[in-house]
C-alpha cells in the first residue's frame, strides 16, 4: 500500500508491549569451501554436526577434517559450541555422477559372490556380471568390479559405451565401501542404485533334425530357451512324449507335432525345473505303420536341463539405498571463485560465515572476488580468510586495496586451519541475547598459544588495514570477554586478533526486525485512517528489511512451514496457495487484525523468510497510543 499523508495533529505513538513468540536467531553457522576430491566423491553441499560426521564423509587425511577439528573444538564458557558446519565441494572440472556404497564388513562376504546386478548410467541399464573369487583384498575386489562394469558396456554405441568403458569403480577407504563413478560427466548425467537382474528374455532355438534317430543324446535344453525341432522325415503315426520322475512317481507329458515340427516350449522346461524332475527323457514311439507294423520301436533320448546359475547379487555389495548407499547426479564445474560464491548464494542455506579450507591460488585476485561478493551481499554474509603473508602485520596499509569490501575479514595465519578457529568462535555464540557480554574460551587454550600477535605495532597494522570497521572483535585467549556491541575486554589475548567490518555487528540485524517492533515507535492516527497508515508503515518496514537482506526472497518453504503458514492465515486469506507463493517470492506476508480503538490494541500476524534461521513465523501484539 502506498504511504498516506499524515495530519500532524492526529499523530499518536504505537508502542509494543509484548511479543508472543520471541525471535531466536540461534547461531551463525559456517560454510567452508572445500576442493572436490575425485577419489572420495561427495555431493556439492554437505552438512556436519560434529567432528565424527566429517571423518565419515571426508576421512582423517582431508582438509575438511583439519578445518573441522579446530572448528568444533571451540566451546564457550556456557558450554555452547558450533552446531553445524556446511561444506561446498568446489570442482573446476565437470563432475561425474557417482554411487557411494555402504560399508562392507568382511572380505569373506565378497569373495563368495559370483553373480550379477543391473546398473543404470544416464538411463542406459546393463547387466554387470562379476566373480569375486580371486579377490584377495578389498582393493582387488574394487578392480574386479571396475573391469566387470567396463565389460558390461561392450556392444553399445560409442557415445553410450563410454558411460561404462570409462567408468571407475574402487574400494573407498573413507566410506569403507565401493564407489562407482560414471564415465559421463556434467549436468544431465545420472547414476542409479544397484538393481535386481532382469529375467532373461526367452530365446527361440530352431534346429533341423534329419529323422527320429538323429536327436542329440543326451539332449541339452536351457532354462531360458524354447525349442523347435524341424524333422525332415517322420514315420506315420509317430508319437512324442516326455517322461520324468517327481515326488509322486513317474509322469508323462505328451508333445504335439505341428506338421513336421516338434516343439518343446519354455513353459515345459520351467515346469520340469519347478517340480524338480529327474530321469527326464524324450520318448519317441514309432508303430511302423508304413510297413504294416512289422518293426515297431521306442526311442529314448535322455534330457539334461542347463539351469541359469546367475546369482542376483544387487543387494550384496552395499550399493542399494536400503543398505545405505548414496547416489548423486553429475554437475558442471565452475572455473572461478565468483561463480562458486554465486552458486552458494543461490542455495539459501542456514549459514552466515564463509571461508575456505585451502589457500587461494591467486590470493590477491581471489580476495578481490571474495570481497566484491561479500560487499554486494549487503551483510548477508561474513567472509574469513587466513593469509600467511607476514606483510599483513609488518607493512602499514598492506591490505588497503581490500578496505572497501565490507564483510571481508583478513586474518594473519600463524597456524594451519586458523580460519577454523575464527569461524568456530563466531559460530559457537548464542545470539539470542543482543546485549550484555559473552565469555568465550577454546577447549585447548594452548593450541594457538605462542603464535599470537604479541607485538603492539603488528596488531595495530592489522587493525589499521580495515578502514570501514567501526568496531573491533577480538579472537581472544581463555577467559577474555567480548561484548555484543563489539567491545573487547580482557588482558589474556594469547591467541590471534582480527578486526571485523560492519557486517559482524550487523549480524544483529537479524534481531533488529524483532527489536523494530518491540521498542521502536510506530506512527498511527485516530479514526478510520488508522489501519491504512499502520499498514503503510509496515509496508515500509518490511520493504526496507528486504532491501537490507534482513529478510531474503526466493526461498522455498518446507512442507511443515507451508502447513504452519496455512493454519496461521486461513482466516485472513482466500487463496492460501497464492499466499505461499507470495511469501516465497517476496520474503514476507503480514495481516493486521483485531484493530480495537476502544481497548487501543491491534494484532500483527506476519510470516517471513529470514536468512538465519532460514524461515520463521512470529506473532506480535501491540498497544495503540492514546
Coordinates of C-alpha atoms in Angstrom, one line a residue:
X1 CA 0.0 0.0 0.0
X2 CA 1.3 3.5 -0.8
X3 CA 2.2 5.7 2.2
X4 CA -0.7 8.1 3.2
X5 CA -0.2 11.7 4.2
X6 CA -0.5 12.2 8.0
X7 CA -2.2 15.2 9.6
X8 CA 0.3 16.2 12.4
X9 CA -2.5 16.9 15.0
X10 CA -3.7 13.3 14.7
X11 CA -0.3 11.6 15.2
X12 CA -0.1 9.2 18.1
X13 CA 2.5 6.7 19.1
X14 CA 2.1 2.9 19.0
X15 CA 4.5 1.0 21.2
X16 CA 4.9 -2.7 21.5
X17 CA 4.2 -4.1 25.0
X18 CA 4.8 -7.8 24.4
X19 CA 6.0 -10.4 22.0
X20 CA 4.0 -13.6 21.8
X21 CA 6.8 -15.7 20.2
X22 CA 10.3 -14.2 20.7
X23 CA 12.6 -14.1 17.8
X24 CA 15.5 -16.5 18.3
X25 CA 18.4 -16.1 15.9
X26 CA 20.3 -19.1 17.2
X27 CA 23.9 -19.3 15.8
X28 CA 25.8 -18.0 12.8
X29 CA 26.8 -21.3 11.1
X30 CA 29.8 -21.5 8.8
X31 CA 30.1 -22.8 5.3
X32 CA 33.6 -23.9 4.4
X33 CA 34.5 -24.1 0.7
X34 CA 36.4 -27.4 0.1
X35 CA 38.2 -28.6 -3.0
X36 CA 36.5 -31.6 -4.6
X37 CA 38.3 -34.9 -4.2
X38 CA 37.6 -37.2 -7.1
X39 CA 38.9 -40.1 -5.1
X40 CA 36.3 -39.6 -2.5
X41 CA 33.4 -38.1 -4.4
X42 CA 30.9 -36.0 -2.5
X43 CA 27.7 -34.0 -3.2
X44 CA 28.2 -30.4 -3.9
X45 CA 26.8 -29.4 -0.5
X46 CA 27.3 -31.4 2.7
X47 CA 26.4 -30.8 6.3
X48 CA 28.1 -32.0 9.6
X49 CA 27.0 -31.6 13.2
X50 CA 30.1 -33.0 14.9
X51 CA 33.6 -34.0 14.0
X52 CA 32.8 -37.6 13.6
X53 CA 30.4 -36.7 10.7
X54 CA 33.3 -35.1 8.9
X55 CA 35.5 -38.1 9.5
X56 CA 32.9 -40.4 8.0
X57 CA 32.4 -38.2 5.0
X58 CA 35.9 -36.8 4.2
X59 CA 38.3 -39.0 6.1
X60 CA 41.2 -38.2 8.5
X61 CA 43.6 -37.1 5.9
X62 CA 41.3 -34.4 4.3
X63 CA 41.5 -30.6 4.6
X64 CA 37.9 -30.7 5.8
X65 CA 38.9 -32.8 8.8
X66 CA 41.8 -30.4 9.7
X67 CA 39.4 -27.5 9.5
X68 CA 36.6 -29.2 11.4
X69 CA 38.8 -30.5 14.2
X70 CA 39.6 -26.8 15.0
X71 CA 36.1 -25.5 14.3
X72 CA 34.2 -28.0 16.5
X73 CA 36.9 -27.6 19.2
X74 CA 35.7 -24.1 20.1
X75 CA 33.5 -24.1 23.2
X76 CA 32.1 -21.1 25.1
X77 CA 32.1 -20.6 28.8
X78 CA 28.4 -21.5 28.8
X79 CA 29.3 -24.8 27.1
X80 CA 27.9 -23.8 23.7
X81 CA 29.7 -24.7 20.6
X82 CA 29.1 -24.6 16.8
X83 CA 26.1 -26.7 15.9
X84 CA 26.6 -27.1 12.2
X85 CA 29.4 -27.0 9.6
X86 CA 28.3 -26.7 6.0
X87 CA 30.7 -27.6 3.2
X88 CA 30.7 -26.7 -0.5
X89 CA 32.8 -29.1 -2.6
X90 CA 34.3 -27.0 -5.5
X91 CA 35.4 -28.7 -8.7
X92 CA 36.6 -26.7 -11.7
X93 CA 36.1 -29.7 -14.0
X94 CA 32.7 -31.2 -14.8
X95 CA 31.7 -33.7 -12.1
X96 CA 30.6 -37.3 -13.0
X97 CA 27.6 -38.8 -11.2
X98 CA 28.7 -41.3 -8.5
X99 CA 27.4 -44.0 -6.3
X100 CA 29.0 -44.3 -2.9
X101 CA 28.3 -47.7 -1.4
X102 CA 27.7 -48.5 2.2
X103 CA 30.4 -50.1 4.5
X104 CA 31.4 -53.7 3.7
X105 CA 32.2 -55.5 6.9
X106 CA 34.0 -58.7 5.8
X107 CA 36.1 -59.6 2.7
X108 CA 34.9 -63.1 3.1
X109 CA 31.3 -61.9 2.2
X110 CA 32.6 -60.5 -1.1
X111 CA 34.9 -63.4 -2.0
X112 CA 31.9 -65.8 -2.1
X113 CA 29.9 -63.8 -4.6
X114 CA 29.6 -64.8 -8.2
X115 CA 26.6 -63.3 -9.9
X116 CA 25.1 -60.2 -11.5
X117 CA 23.4 -56.9 -10.8
X118 CA 21.9 -54.2 -13.1
X119 CA 23.5 -50.7 -13.2
X120 CA 21.9 -47.7 -14.9
X121 CA 24.2 -44.9 -16.1
X122 CA 22.4 -41.9 -17.6
X123 CA 19.4 -44.0 -18.3
X124 CA 21.3 -46.9 -20.0
X125 CA 20.8 -50.0 -18.0
X126 CA 23.1 -53.0 -18.4
X127 CA 23.7 -56.2 -16.5
X128 CA 27.1 -56.4 -14.7
X129 CA 28.3 -60.0 -14.3
X130 CA 31.1 -60.4 -11.8
X131 CA 33.1 -63.1 -9.9
X132 CA 34.9 -62.1 -6.8
X133 CA 36.6 -65.5 -6.1
X134 CA 40.0 -64.1 -7.0
X135 CA 39.7 -61.0 -4.7
X136 CA 42.4 -61.2 -2.1
X137 CA 41.8 -57.7 -0.8
X138 CA 39.1 -55.0 -0.9
X139 CA 41.4 -53.1 -3.4
X140 CA 41.5 -56.1 -5.7
X141 CA 37.7 -56.5 -5.3
X142 CA 37.3 -52.9 -6.5
X143 CA 39.5 -53.6 -9.5
X144 CA 37.4 -56.7 -10.4
X145 CA 34.2 -54.6 -10.0
X146 CA 35.6 -51.9 -12.4
X147 CA 36.5 -54.5 -15.0
X148 CA 33.0 -56.0 -14.9
X149 CA 31.3 -52.6 -15.3
X150 CA 33.5 -51.7 -18.2
X151 CA 32.9 -55.0 -19.9
X152 CA 29.1 -54.5 -19.5
X153 CA 29.1 -51.7 -22.0
X154 CA 30.6 -53.6 -24.9
X155 CA 28.4 -53.5 -27.9
X156 CA 26.7 -50.2 -27.1
X157 CA 27.0 -47.2 -29.5
X158 CA 30.3 -45.4 -28.9
X159 CA 28.8 -42.4 -27.0
X160 CA 26.9 -44.6 -24.6
X161 CA 29.6 -47.3 -24.3
X162 CA 31.9 -44.7 -22.8
X163 CA 29.5 -44.4 -19.8
X164 CA 30.6 -47.9 -18.9
X165 CA 34.1 -48.2 -20.6
X166 CA 35.4 -45.1 -18.9
X167 CA 33.6 -45.7 -15.5
X168 CA 35.7 -46.0 -12.4
X169 CA 35.0 -48.4 -9.5
X170 CA 37.1 -48.9 -6.4
X171 CA 37.1 -49.6 -2.7
X172 CA 36.9 -46.3 -0.9
X173 CA 38.8 -46.4 2.4
X174 CA 36.9 -43.4 3.8
X175 CA 33.4 -44.9 3.3
X176 CA 34.8 -48.5 3.6
X177 CA 32.6 -49.5 0.7
X178 CA 32.7 -49.5 -3.1
X179 CA 32.5 -46.2 -5.1
X180 CA 31.3 -46.2 -8.7
X181 CA 31.9 -43.1 -10.9
X182 CA 30.2 -42.9 -14.3
X183 CA 32.2 -42.4 -17.5
X184 CA 29.9 -39.4 -18.3
X185 CA 30.4 -36.0 -16.7
X186 CA 28.4 -32.8 -16.2
X187 CA 24.8 -31.8 -15.8
X188 CA 22.3 -34.3 -17.1
X189 CA 24.4 -37.3 -16.3
X190 CA 23.0 -39.7 -13.7
X191 CA 23.7 -42.9 -11.9
X192 CA 21.3 -45.3 -10.3
X193 CA 21.5 -47.7 -7.3
X194 CA 22.2 -51.3 -8.0
X195 CA 19.1 -53.1 -9.4
X196 CA 17.9 -56.7 -9.5
X197 CA 18.9 -58.7 -12.5
X198 CA 16.1 -58.8 -15.0
X199 CA 14.7 -62.1 -16.1
X200 CA 16.4 -63.2 -19.3
X201 CA 14.3 -62.9 -22.5
X202 CA 13.3 -66.3 -23.8
X203 CA 15.4 -67.2 -26.8
X204 CA 13.7 -69.2 -29.6
X205 CA 16.0 -72.0 -30.8
X206 CA 15.2 -73.8 -34.2
X207 CA 17.1 -77.0 -35.1
X208 CA 16.9 -79.2 -38.1
X209 CA 16.8 -82.9 -37.4
X210 CA 17.1 -85.5 -40.2
X211 CA 14.9 -88.2 -38.6
X212 CA 13.8 -89.5 -35.2
X213 CA 17.2 -91.3 -34.8
X214 CA 19.1 -88.1 -35.2
X215 CA 18.4 -86.3 -31.9
X216 CA 21.4 -85.5 -29.7
X217 CA 21.6 -87.9 -26.8
X218 CA 21.7 -86.5 -24.3
X219 CA 19.6 -83.6 -25.5
X220 CA 20.6 -80.4 -23.6
X221 CA 17.8 -77.8 -23.0
X222 CA 18.5 -74.5 -21.4
X223 CA 16.3 -72.8 -18.8
X224 CA 15.9 -69.5 -20.8
X225 CA 15.3 -71.1 -24.2
X226 CA 12.3 -72.5 -26.2
X227 CA 12.9 -75.2 -28.9
X228 CA 11.5 -76.1 -32.3
X229 CA 12.9 -79.3 -34.0
X230 CA 12.1 -79.5 -37.7
X231 CA 12.2 -83.2 -38.8
X232 CA 13.0 -83.9 -42.4
X233 CA 11.3 -87.3 -42.3
X234 CA 8.8 -88.7 -39.7
X235 CA 7.3 -92.2 -39.8
X236 CA 3.5 -92.3 -40.0
X237 CA 1.7 -92.0 -36.6
X238 CA 4.9 -91.4 -34.6
X239 CA 4.2 -90.0 -31.1
X240 CA 6.4 -88.0 -28.8
X241 CA 6.2 -87.5 -25.1
X242 CA 8.4 -86.5 -22.1
X243 CA 8.8 -88.9 -19.2
X244 CA 10.1 -87.8 -15.9
X245 CA 10.1 -88.7 -12.2
X246 CA 8.9 -86.3 -9.4
X247 CA 8.0 -86.8 -5.8
X248 CA 4.9 -88.9 -6.6
X249 CA 6.5 -91.2 -9.2
X250 CA 6.9 -91.5 -12.9
X251 CA 4.9 -88.9 -15.0
X252 CA 4.4 -88.4 -18.7
X253 CA 3.6 -85.3 -20.8
X254 CA 2.5 -85.6 -24.4
X255 CA 4.1 -83.5 -27.0
X256 CA 2.3 -82.4 -30.2
X257 CA 3.6 -82.1 -33.7
X258 CA 2.9 -79.1 -35.9
X259 CA 3.2 -80.6 -39.3
X260 CA 6.8 -81.8 -39.2
X261 CA 7.9 -79.6 -36.2
X262 CA 8.3 -80.9 -32.7
X263 CA 8.0 -78.1 -30.1
X264 CA 9.4 -78.2 -26.5
X265 CA 8.4 -74.8 -25.2
X266 CA 9.9 -72.8 -22.4
X267 CA 6.9 -73.3 -20.2
X268 CA 7.5 -77.1 -20.3
X269 CA 11.2 -76.6 -19.3
X270 CA 10.3 -74.2 -16.5
X271 CA 7.7 -76.8 -15.2
X272 CA 10.2 -79.6 -15.1
X273 CA 12.5 -77.4 -13.1
X274 CA 9.7 -76.3 -10.8
X275 CA 8.7 -79.9 -9.9
X276 CA 12.4 -80.9 -9.6
X277 CA 12.0 -83.6 -12.2
X278 CA 14.7 -86.3 -12.5
X279 CA 15.3 -89.0 -15.1
X280 CA 13.9 -86.8 -17.9
X281 CA 13.5 -88.5 -21.2
X282 CA 12.1 -87.7 -24.7
X283 CA 10.3 -90.9 -25.7
X284 CA 9.6 -91.4 -29.4
X285 CA 7.2 -94.2 -30.3
X286 CA 7.2 -95.5 -33.9
X287 CA 4.4 -98.1 -34.6
X288 CA 5.9 -98.6 -38.1
X289 CA 2.5 -98.2 -39.8
X290 CA 4.3 -97.5 -43.0
X291 CA 5.4 -101.2 -43.0
X292 CA 2.3 -102.9 -41.6
X293 CA 3.8 -102.5 -38.1
X294 CA 6.4 -105.1 -38.9
X295 CA 9.2 -103.3 -36.9
X296 CA 7.7 -101.1 -34.2
X297 CA 10.2 -99.4 -31.8
X298 CA 10.6 -97.0 -29.0
X299 CA 13.5 -94.5 -28.9
X300 CA 14.6 -92.9 -25.6
X301 CA 16.6 -89.7 -25.6
X302 CA 17.9 -88.5 -22.2
X303 CA 17.3 -84.8 -21.5
X304 CA 19.5 -82.6 -19.4
X305 CA 18.3 -79.1 -18.4
X306 CA 21.0 -76.4 -18.1
X307 CA 19.9 -74.1 -15.4
X308 CA 20.5 -70.3 -15.2
X309 CA 23.1 -70.2 -12.4
X310 CA 23.4 -66.4 -12.4
X311 CA 23.0 -65.2 -8.8
X312 CA 21.3 -61.9 -8.2
X313 CA 23.8 -60.0 -6.0
X314 CA 22.4 -56.5 -6.4
X315 CA 21.8 -56.2 -2.6
X316 CA 25.0 -57.9 -1.5
X317 CA 27.5 -55.2 -2.4
X318 CA 26.3 -52.2 -0.3
X319 CA 25.1 -50.5 -3.5
X320 CA 21.4 -50.1 -2.7
X321 CA 19.6 -47.3 -0.9
X322 CA 18.3 -49.7 1.7
X323 CA 21.9 -50.7 2.5
X324 CA 22.8 -47.1 3.0
X325 CA 24.4 -46.2 -0.4
X326 CA 24.1 -42.7 -1.7
X327 CA 23.9 -41.6 -5.4
X328 CA 24.5 -38.1 -6.8
X329 CA 23.9 -36.8 -10.3
X330 CA 26.7 -35.1 -12.2
X331 CA 27.0 -31.3 -12.5
X332 CA 29.1 -28.8 -14.4
X333 CA 32.3 -27.4 -12.9
X334 CA 32.8 -23.8 -12.0
X335 CA 36.0 -22.1 -13.1
X336 CA 36.2 -19.1 -10.8
X337 CA 35.6 -18.4 -7.1
X338 CA 33.0 -15.8 -8.1
X339 CA 30.9 -18.5 -9.8
X340 CA 31.2 -20.7 -6.7
X341 CA 30.0 -17.9 -4.4
X342 CA 27.1 -17.2 -6.6
X343 CA 26.2 -20.8 -6.5
X344 CA 26.4 -20.8 -2.7
X345 CA 24.2 -17.7 -2.5
X346 CA 21.6 -19.4 -4.6
X347 CA 21.4 -22.3 -2.2
X348 CA 20.0 -20.1 0.6
X349 CA 21.2 -22.4 3.3
X350 CA 21.3 -21.6 7.0
X351 CA 24.8 -20.2 7.2
X352 CA 26.4 -16.8 7.6
X353 CA 30.2 -17.1 7.8
X354 CA 32.0 -18.2 4.6
X355 CA 35.6 -19.4 4.5
X356 CA 37.8 -21.9 2.7
X357 CA 39.7 -25.0 3.9
X358 CA 42.5 -24.2 1.4
X359 CA 44.7 -21.2 0.4
X360 CA 43.8 -19.2 -2.7
X361 CA 45.9 -20.0 -5.7
X362 CA 45.8 -16.3 -6.7
X363 CA 45.5 -14.6 -3.3
X364 CA 45.1 -11.0 -4.4
X365 CA 42.8 -11.8 -7.4
X366 CA 40.6 -14.2 -5.4
X367 CA 40.4 -11.9 -2.4
X368 CA 39.0 -9.3 -4.7
X369 CA 36.5 -11.8 -5.9
X370 CA 35.6 -12.8 -2.4
X371 CA 35.4 -9.2 -1.2
X372 CA 33.2 -8.0 -4.0
X373 CA 30.8 -10.8 -3.4
X374 CA 30.6 -10.1 0.4
X375 CA 30.2 -6.4 -0.1
X376 CA 27.3 -7.0 -2.6
X377 CA 25.6 -9.4 -0.2
X378 CA 24.6 -6.4 1.9
X379 CA 25.7 -8.0 5.1
X380 CA 24.0 -11.4 4.5
X381 CA 27.5 -13.0 4.6
X382 CA 30.7 -12.5 6.5
X383 CA 33.9 -13.9 4.9
X384 CA 37.0 -15.0 6.7
X385 CA 40.4 -15.6 5.0
X386 CA 43.5 -16.5 6.9
X387 CA 46.5 -15.3 5.0
X388 CA 50.1 -16.3 5.9
X389 CA 51.8 -13.3 4.4
X390 CA 53.8 -11.5 7.1
X391 CA 53.5 -8.3 5.2
X392 CA 49.9 -8.1 6.6
X393 CA 51.3 -7.3 10.1
X394 CA 54.7 -5.7 9.2
X395 CA 53.6 -3.3 6.4
X396 CA 51.2 -0.4 7.2
X397 CA 48.2 -0.4 4.9
X398 CA 49.4 -3.5 3.2
X399 CA 45.8 -4.7 2.6
X400 CA 44.4 -1.2 1.9
X401 CA 43.2 -2.3 -1.6
X402 CA 40.7 -4.5 0.2
X403 CA 39.3 -1.9 2.7
X404 CA 36.2 -1.2 0.6
X405 CA 34.9 -4.7 0.9
X406 CA 32.5 -4.6 3.9
X407 CA 32.3 -8.1 5.3
X408 CA 35.8 -9.3 4.4
X409 CA 37.9 -10.4 7.4
X410 CA 41.6 -10.9 6.6
X411 CA 43.4 -12.7 9.4
X412 CA 47.1 -13.2 9.8
X413 CA 47.6 -17.0 9.9
X414 CA 50.1 -18.4 12.4
X415 CA 48.8 -22.0 12.5
X416 CA 47.2 -24.4 9.9
X417 CA 43.4 -24.2 9.8
X418 CA 43.4 -21.0 11.8
X419 CA 40.4 -19.9 9.9
X420 CA 38.6 -22.8 11.6
X421 CA 39.3 -21.1 15.0
X422 CA 38.0 -17.8 13.8
X423 CA 34.8 -19.3 12.4
X424 CA 34.4 -21.6 15.4
X425 CA 34.3 -18.7 17.8
X426 CA 31.7 -16.9 15.7
X427 CA 29.6 -20.0 15.3
X428 CA 29.8 -21.0 18.9
X429 CA 28.0 -17.9 20.1
X430 CA 24.3 -17.9 21.1
X431 CA 23.0 -14.7 19.6
X432 CA 19.5 -14.6 21.2
X433 CA 20.7 -12.0 23.7
X434 CA 21.8 -8.9 21.8
X435 CA 23.1 -7.1 25.0
X436 CA 25.4 -8.0 27.8
X437 CA 28.7 -9.8 27.5
X438 CA 29.7 -13.2 26.2
X439 CA 32.6 -15.2 27.7
X440 CA 34.4 -17.5 25.2
X441 CA 37.2 -19.9 25.5
X442 CA 38.9 -22.7 23.5
X443 CA 38.8 -26.1 25.0
X444 CA 42.5 -26.4 24.3
X445 CA 43.8 -22.9 25.2
X446 CA 47.3 -23.8 24.2
X447 CA 46.6 -24.8 20.6
X448 CA 47.5 -21.3 19.3
X449 CA 49.5 -20.2 22.3
X450 CA 52.8 -18.6 21.4
X451 CA 51.7 -17.8 17.9
X452 CA 49.6 -14.8 18.7
X453 CA 50.4 -11.3 17.7
X454 CA 52.1 -10.1 20.9
X455 CA 53.9 -7.0 19.4
X456 CA 51.7 -3.9 19.6
X457 CA 52.7 -2.5 16.2
X458 CA 51.9 -5.8 14.5
X459 CA 48.5 -5.8 15.9
X460 CA 48.0 -2.1 15.1
X461 CA 49.0 -2.7 11.5
X462 CA 46.4 -5.4 11.2
X463 CA 43.8 -3.2 12.8
X464 CA 44.6 -0.2 10.6
X465 CA 44.1 -2.3 7.4
X466 CA 40.3 -2.2 8.0
X467 CA 39.1 1.4 7.3
X468 CA 35.4 0.7 7.3
X469 CA 35.2 -1.1 10.7
X470 CA 33.7 0.9 13.5
X471 CA 34.1 -1.9 16.0
X472 CA 36.7 -4.4 17.0
X473 CA 36.0 -8.1 17.6
X474 CA 38.9 -9.9 19.1
X475 CA 39.6 -13.6 18.8
X476 CA 40.6 -13.9 22.4
X477 CA 42.5 -16.1 24.8
X478 CA 40.9 -18.1 27.5
X479 CA 38.7 -16.1 29.9
X480 CA 38.6 -12.9 27.8
X481 CA 35.2 -11.3 27.2
X482 CA 33.5 -9.9 24.1
X483 CA 30.5 -7.5 24.4
X484 CA 27.9 -7.9 21.7
X485 CA 28.4 -4.3 20.6
X486 CA 31.9 -5.3 19.6
X487 CA 33.9 -4.1 22.6
X488 CA 36.7 -6.3 23.8
X489 CA 37.7 -6.6 27.4
X490 CA 40.5 -8.7 28.9
X491 CA 44.3 -9.0 29.0
X492 CA 44.7 -12.7 28.2
X493 CA 44.8 -12.2 24.5
X494 CA 47.3 -15.1 23.7
X495 CA 45.6 -16.1 20.5
X496 CA 45.0 -14.4 17.2
X497 CA 43.4 -11.0 16.8
X498 CA 41.3 -9.9 13.9
X499 CA 39.5 -6.7 13.0
X500 CA 36.0 -7.1 11.6
X501 CA 34.0 -5.0 9.2
X502 CA 30.5 -3.6 9.8
X503 CA 28.9 -6.9 8.8
X504 CA 29.9 -8.6 12.1
X505 CA 27.9 -6.2 14.1
X506 CA 25.1 -6.3 11.5
X507 CA 24.7 -9.9 12.3
X508 CA 22.3 -8.4 14.9
X509 CA 20.2 -7.1 12.0
X510 CA 18.5 -10.5 12.2
X511 CA 17.4 -9.5 15.6
X512 CA 16.8 -5.9 14.5
X513 CA 13.5 -6.8 12.9
X514 CA 12.3 -8.1 16.2
X515 CA 13.6 -5.1 18.0
X516 CA 12.0 -2.8 15.4
X517 CA 8.5 -3.9 16.6
X518 CA 9.5 -4.4 20.2
X519 CA 10.8 -1.0 21.0
X520 CA 10.7 1.4 18.0
X521 CA 7.8 3.8 17.9
X522 CA 5.3 3.4 15.1
X523 CA 3.1 6.1 13.6
X524 CA -0.7 5.9 13.6
X525 CA -3.7 8.2 13.6
X526 CA -7.1 8.3 15.2
X527 CA -10.2 7.3 13.3
X528 CA -10.7 5.2 10.2
X529 CA -7.4 6.2 8.7
X530 CA -5.5 4.3 11.4
X531 CA -5.4 0.9 9.8
X532 CA -4.3 2.3 6.5
X533 CA -1.5 4.3 8.0
X534 CA -0.3 1.3 10.1
X535 CA -0.3 -0.9 7.1
X536 CA 1.6 1.8 5.1
X537 CA 4.2 1.9 7.9
X538 CA 4.5 -1.9 8.0
X539 CA 4.9 -1.9 4.2
X540 CA 7.8 0.5 4.6
X541 CA 9.4 -1.6 7.4
X542 CA 9.2 -4.8 5.5
X543 CA 10.4 -3.4 2.2
X544 CA 13.5 -1.9 4.0
X545 CA 14.1 -5.3 5.7
X546 CA 14.1 -7.0 2.3
X547 CA 16.4 -4.3 0.8
X548 CA 18.8 -4.8 3.7
X549 CA 18.7 -8.6 3.4
X550 CA 17.3 -8.9 6.9
X551 CA 14.6 -10.7 5.0
X552 CA 15.6 -12.6 1.9
X553 CA 13.5 -13.6 -1.0
X554 CA 13.4 -16.6 -3.3
X555 CA 13.4 -19.3 -0.6
X556 CA 11.2 -22.4 -0.6
X557 CA 9.1 -23.2 2.4
X558 CA 9.2 -26.7 3.7
X559 CA 6.1 -28.9 4.0
X560 CA 5.9 -28.2 7.7
X561 CA 6.2 -24.5 7.2
X562 CA 3.6 -24.5 4.5
X563 CA 1.1 -26.1 6.8
X564 CA 2.0 -23.7 9.6
X565 CA 1.5 -20.7 7.3
X566 CA -1.8 -22.0 6.1
X567 CA -3.1 -22.7 9.6
X568 CA -2.0 -19.2 10.7
X569 CA -3.6 -17.3 7.8
X570 CA -6.6 -19.4 6.9
X571 CA -9.0 -16.9 8.4
X572 CA -7.4 -13.9 6.6
X573 CA -6.6 -15.1 3.1
X574 CA -8.8 -16.7 0.4
X575 CA -6.1 -18.2 -1.8
X576 CA -3.6 -19.9 0.6
X577 CA -1.6 -21.4 -2.3
X578 CA -1.1 -17.9 -3.7
X579 CA -0.1 -16.8 -0.2
X580 CA 2.7 -19.4 -0.1
X581 CA 4.0 -18.2 -3.5
X582 CA 3.9 -14.6 -2.3
X583 CA 5.9 -15.4 0.9
X584 CA 8.5 -17.4 -1.2
X585 CA 8.8 -14.6 -3.8
X586 CA 8.5 -11.5 -1.6
X587 CA 10.0 -12.9 1.6
X588 CA 7.1 -11.9 3.9
X589 CA 3.4 -11.5 4.4
X590 CA 1.5 -9.9 7.3
X591 CA -2.1 -9.3 8.4
X592 CA -3.3 -6.5 10.7
X593 CA -6.2 -8.0 12.8
X594 CA -8.3 -7.2 15.8
X595 CA -7.9 -3.4 15.4
X596 CA -9.6 -2.1 18.5
X597 CA -9.6 1.7 19.1
X598 CA -11.6 1.3 22.4
X599 CA -9.1 -1.0 24.0
X600 CA -6.2 0.5 22.0
X601 CA -4.9 -2.8 20.7
X602 CA -4.1 -4.5 17.4
X603 CA -2.6 -7.8 16.4
X604 CA 0.0 -8.0 13.6
X605 CA 0.4 -11.6 12.2
X606 CA 3.4 -11.8 10.0
X607 CA 5.3 -14.6 8.2
X608 CA 8.7 -14.0 6.7
X609 CA 11.7 -15.9 5.4
X610 CA 14.8 -14.7 7.2
X611 CA 18.5 -15.5 6.5
X612 CA 19.2 -17.0 9.9
X613 CA 17.2 -19.0 10.9
X614 CA 16.1 -19.7 7.4
X615 CA 12.4 -19.4 8.0
X616 CA 10.4 -18.1 10.9
X617 CA 6.8 -17.2 11.8
X618 CA 6.2 -14.8 14.6
X619 CA 3.1 -13.1 16.1
X620 CA 3.3 -9.6 17.7
X621 CA 0.7 -7.8 19.8
X622 CA 0.8 -4.0 20.1
X623 CA -0.9 -1.4 22.2
X624 CA -2.1 1.8 20.5
X625 CA -1.3 5.2 22.0
X626 CA -4.0 7.4 23.4

